[in-house]
Short mmCIF file of C-alpha atoms in Angstrom, two decimals:
data_model
loop_
_atom_site.label_atom_id
_atom_site.label_comp_id
_atom_site.label_asym_id
_atom_site.label_seq_id
_atom_site.Cartn_x
_atom_site.Cartn_y
_atom_site.Cartn_z
CA UNK A 1 -19.05 95.43 31.66
CA UNK A 2 -21.35 95.66 28.77
CA UNK A 3 -20.01 96.12 25.34
CA UNK A 4 -21.49 98.35 22.72
CA UNK A 5 -23.57 95.60 21.19
CA UNK A 6 -25.17 94.68 24.44
CA UNK A 7 -23.08 91.55 25.05
CA UNK A 8 -21.17 91.54 28.30
CA UNK A 9 -17.36 91.52 27.96
CA UNK A 10 -17.03 88.37 30.00
CA UNK A 11 -19.38 86.58 27.61
CA UNK A 12 -17.36 87.77 24.61
CA UNK A 13 -14.12 86.67 26.26
CA UNK A 14 -15.60 83.27 27.03
CA UNK A 15 -16.76 82.90 23.45
CA UNK A 16 -13.34 83.93 22.15
CA UNK A 17 -11.73 81.51 24.57
CA UNK A 18 -14.16 78.85 23.38
CA UNK A 19 -13.32 79.61 19.75
CA UNK A 20 -9.61 79.54 20.54
CA UNK A 21 -10.03 76.25 22.38
CA UNK A 22 -12.03 74.85 19.47
CA UNK A 23 -9.38 75.98 16.98
CA UNK A 24 -6.65 74.65 19.24
CA UNK A 25 -8.56 71.40 19.62
CA UNK A 26 -9.04 71.33 15.87
CA UNK A 27 -5.32 71.93 15.34
CA UNK A 28 -4.49 69.27 17.90
CA UNK A 29 -7.04 66.99 16.36
CA UNK A 30 -5.62 67.75 12.90
CA UNK A 31 -2.07 67.15 14.06
CA UNK A 32 -3.27 63.98 15.83
CA UNK A 33 -4.84 62.82 12.58
CA UNK A 34 -1.66 63.64 10.70
CA UNK A 35 0.34 61.83 13.35
CA UNK A 36 -1.98 58.82 13.12
CA UNK A 37 -1.76 58.91 9.33
CA UNK A 38 2.03 59.08 9.53
CA UNK A 39 2.06 56.13 11.96
CA UNK A 40 -0.30 54.22 9.71
CA UNK A 41 1.88 54.98 6.70
CA UNK A 42 5.01 53.80 8.53
CA UNK A 43 3.19 50.65 9.63
CA UNK A 44 1.88 50.15 6.08
CA UNK A 45 5.36 50.57 4.63
CA UNK A 46 6.80 48.16 7.19
CA UNK A 47 4.12 45.56 6.47
CA UNK A 48 4.54 46.05 2.72
CA UNK A 49 8.28 45.50 3.11
CA UNK A 50 7.67 42.33 5.14
CA UNK A 51 5.19 41.14 2.51
CA UNK A 52 7.78 41.68 -0.23
CA UNK A 53 10.35 39.79 1.85
CA UNK A 54 7.91 36.92 2.37
CA UNK A 55 7.09 36.85 -1.34
CA UNK A 56 10.78 36.72 -2.25
CA UNK A 57 11.37 33.99 0.33
CA UNK A 58 8.36 32.09 -1.00
CA UNK A 59 9.66 32.34 -4.57
CA UNK A 60 13.09 31.13 -3.46
CA UNK A 61 11.60 28.19 -1.54
CA UNK A 62 9.40 27.31 -4.50
CA UNK A 63 12.44 27.40 -6.78
CA UNK A 64 14.39 25.19 -4.36
CA UNK A 65 11.49 22.76 -4.07
CA UNK A 66 11.06 22.55 -7.85
CA UNK A 67 14.80 22.03 -8.29
CA UNK A 68 14.91 19.33 -5.63
CA UNK A 69 11.82 17.71 -7.09
CA UNK A 70 13.36 17.77 -10.58
CA UNK A 71 16.64 16.43 -9.19
CA UNK A 72 14.70 13.79 -7.29
CA UNK A 73 12.83 12.81 -10.43
CA UNK A 74 16.08 12.61 -12.37
CA UNK A 75 17.65 10.54 -9.59
CA UNK A 76 14.58 8.32 -9.48
CA UNK A 77 14.68 7.86 -13.26
CA UNK A 78 18.38 6.99 -13.02
CA UNK A 79 17.68 4.46 -10.24
CA UNK A 80 14.80 3.02 -12.24
CA UNK A 81 17.06 2.61 -15.30
CA UNK A 82 19.76 0.97 -13.17
CA UNK A 83 17.22 -1.38 -11.60
CA UNK A 84 15.80 -2.22 -15.02
CA UNK A 85 19.31 -3.04 -16.25
CA UNK A 86 19.91 -5.17 -13.17
CA UNK A 87 16.63 -7.02 -13.70
CA UNK A 88 17.52 -7.71 -17.34
CA UNK A 89 20.95 -8.95 -16.29
CA UNK A 90 19.40 -11.21 -13.65
CA UNK A 91 16.90 -12.56 -16.17
CA UNK A 92 19.72 -13.42 -18.60
CA UNK A 93 21.73 -15.05 -15.82
CA UNK A 94 18.63 -17.00 -14.77
CA UNK A 95 18.12 -18.25 -18.34
CA UNK A 96 21.79 -19.30 -18.62
CA UNK A 97 21.64 -21.15 -15.31
CA UNK A 98 18.40 -22.89 -16.30
CA UNK A 99 20.00 -23.97 -19.57
CA UNK A 100 23.04 -25.33 -17.69
CA UNK A 101 20.77 -27.10 -15.21
CA UNK A 102 18.89 -28.77 -18.07
CA UNK A 103 22.17 -29.87 -19.65
CA UNK A 104 23.48 -31.24 -16.34
CA UNK A 105 20.18 -33.00 -15.66
CA UNK A 106 20.30 -34.64 -19.11
CA UNK A 107 23.92 -35.69 -18.53
CA UNK A 108 23.06 -37.11 -15.09
CA UNK A 109 20.16 -39.08 -16.53
CA UNK A 110 22.40 -40.43 -19.29
CA UNK A 111 25.13 -41.35 -16.78
CA UNK A 112 22.55 -42.99 -14.53
CA UNK A 113 21.25 -45.08 -17.44
CA UNK A 114 24.82 -46.03 -18.35
CA UNK A 115 25.55 -47.09 -14.79
CA UNK A 116 22.30 -49.04 -14.54
CA UNK A 117 23.11 -50.85 -17.82
CA UNK A 118 26.60 -51.68 -16.62
CA UNK A 119 25.25 -52.95 -13.31
CA UNK A 120 22.64 -55.04 -15.07
CA UNK A 121 25.05 -56.60 -17.58
CA UNK A 122 28.11 -56.64 -15.41
CA UNK A 123 30.01 -54.92 -18.18
CA UNK A 124 32.87 -52.69 -17.22
CA UNK A 125 33.19 -54.37 -13.87
CA UNK A 126 36.63 -55.10 -12.60
CA UNK A 127 36.45 -58.14 -10.39
CA UNK A 128 40.12 -58.08 -9.61
CA UNK A 129 41.11 -56.69 -6.25
CA UNK A 130 43.13 -53.54 -6.01
CA UNK A 131 46.63 -54.14 -4.88
#
């Protein structure tokens, strides 16, 4: 039962079993760490890939937005130019119509004076009945 060094065999076996268990636990723990690291790396790679996809999508959306904004600005500038042209055209038409109205008003006043003079003097009156 006792070994040469004075340590009982059972005690030595228990210590060896303990060392084996510790090494086994260490190996398991090491492989668990490696497994965790591998899982973390896979998760990291997956997240990195998603991040790259999101960045590409973001760049594409930004490009689309800038293009639509530029197109919208161009369209707005075109509409503004068309409206400005329309306003100028309406202003010219308004001026022409005002000029015509002034001419017609002058003519009406002149005709009214002529009529009033004829009525006052009796000139130009045809007293003969229509047959």
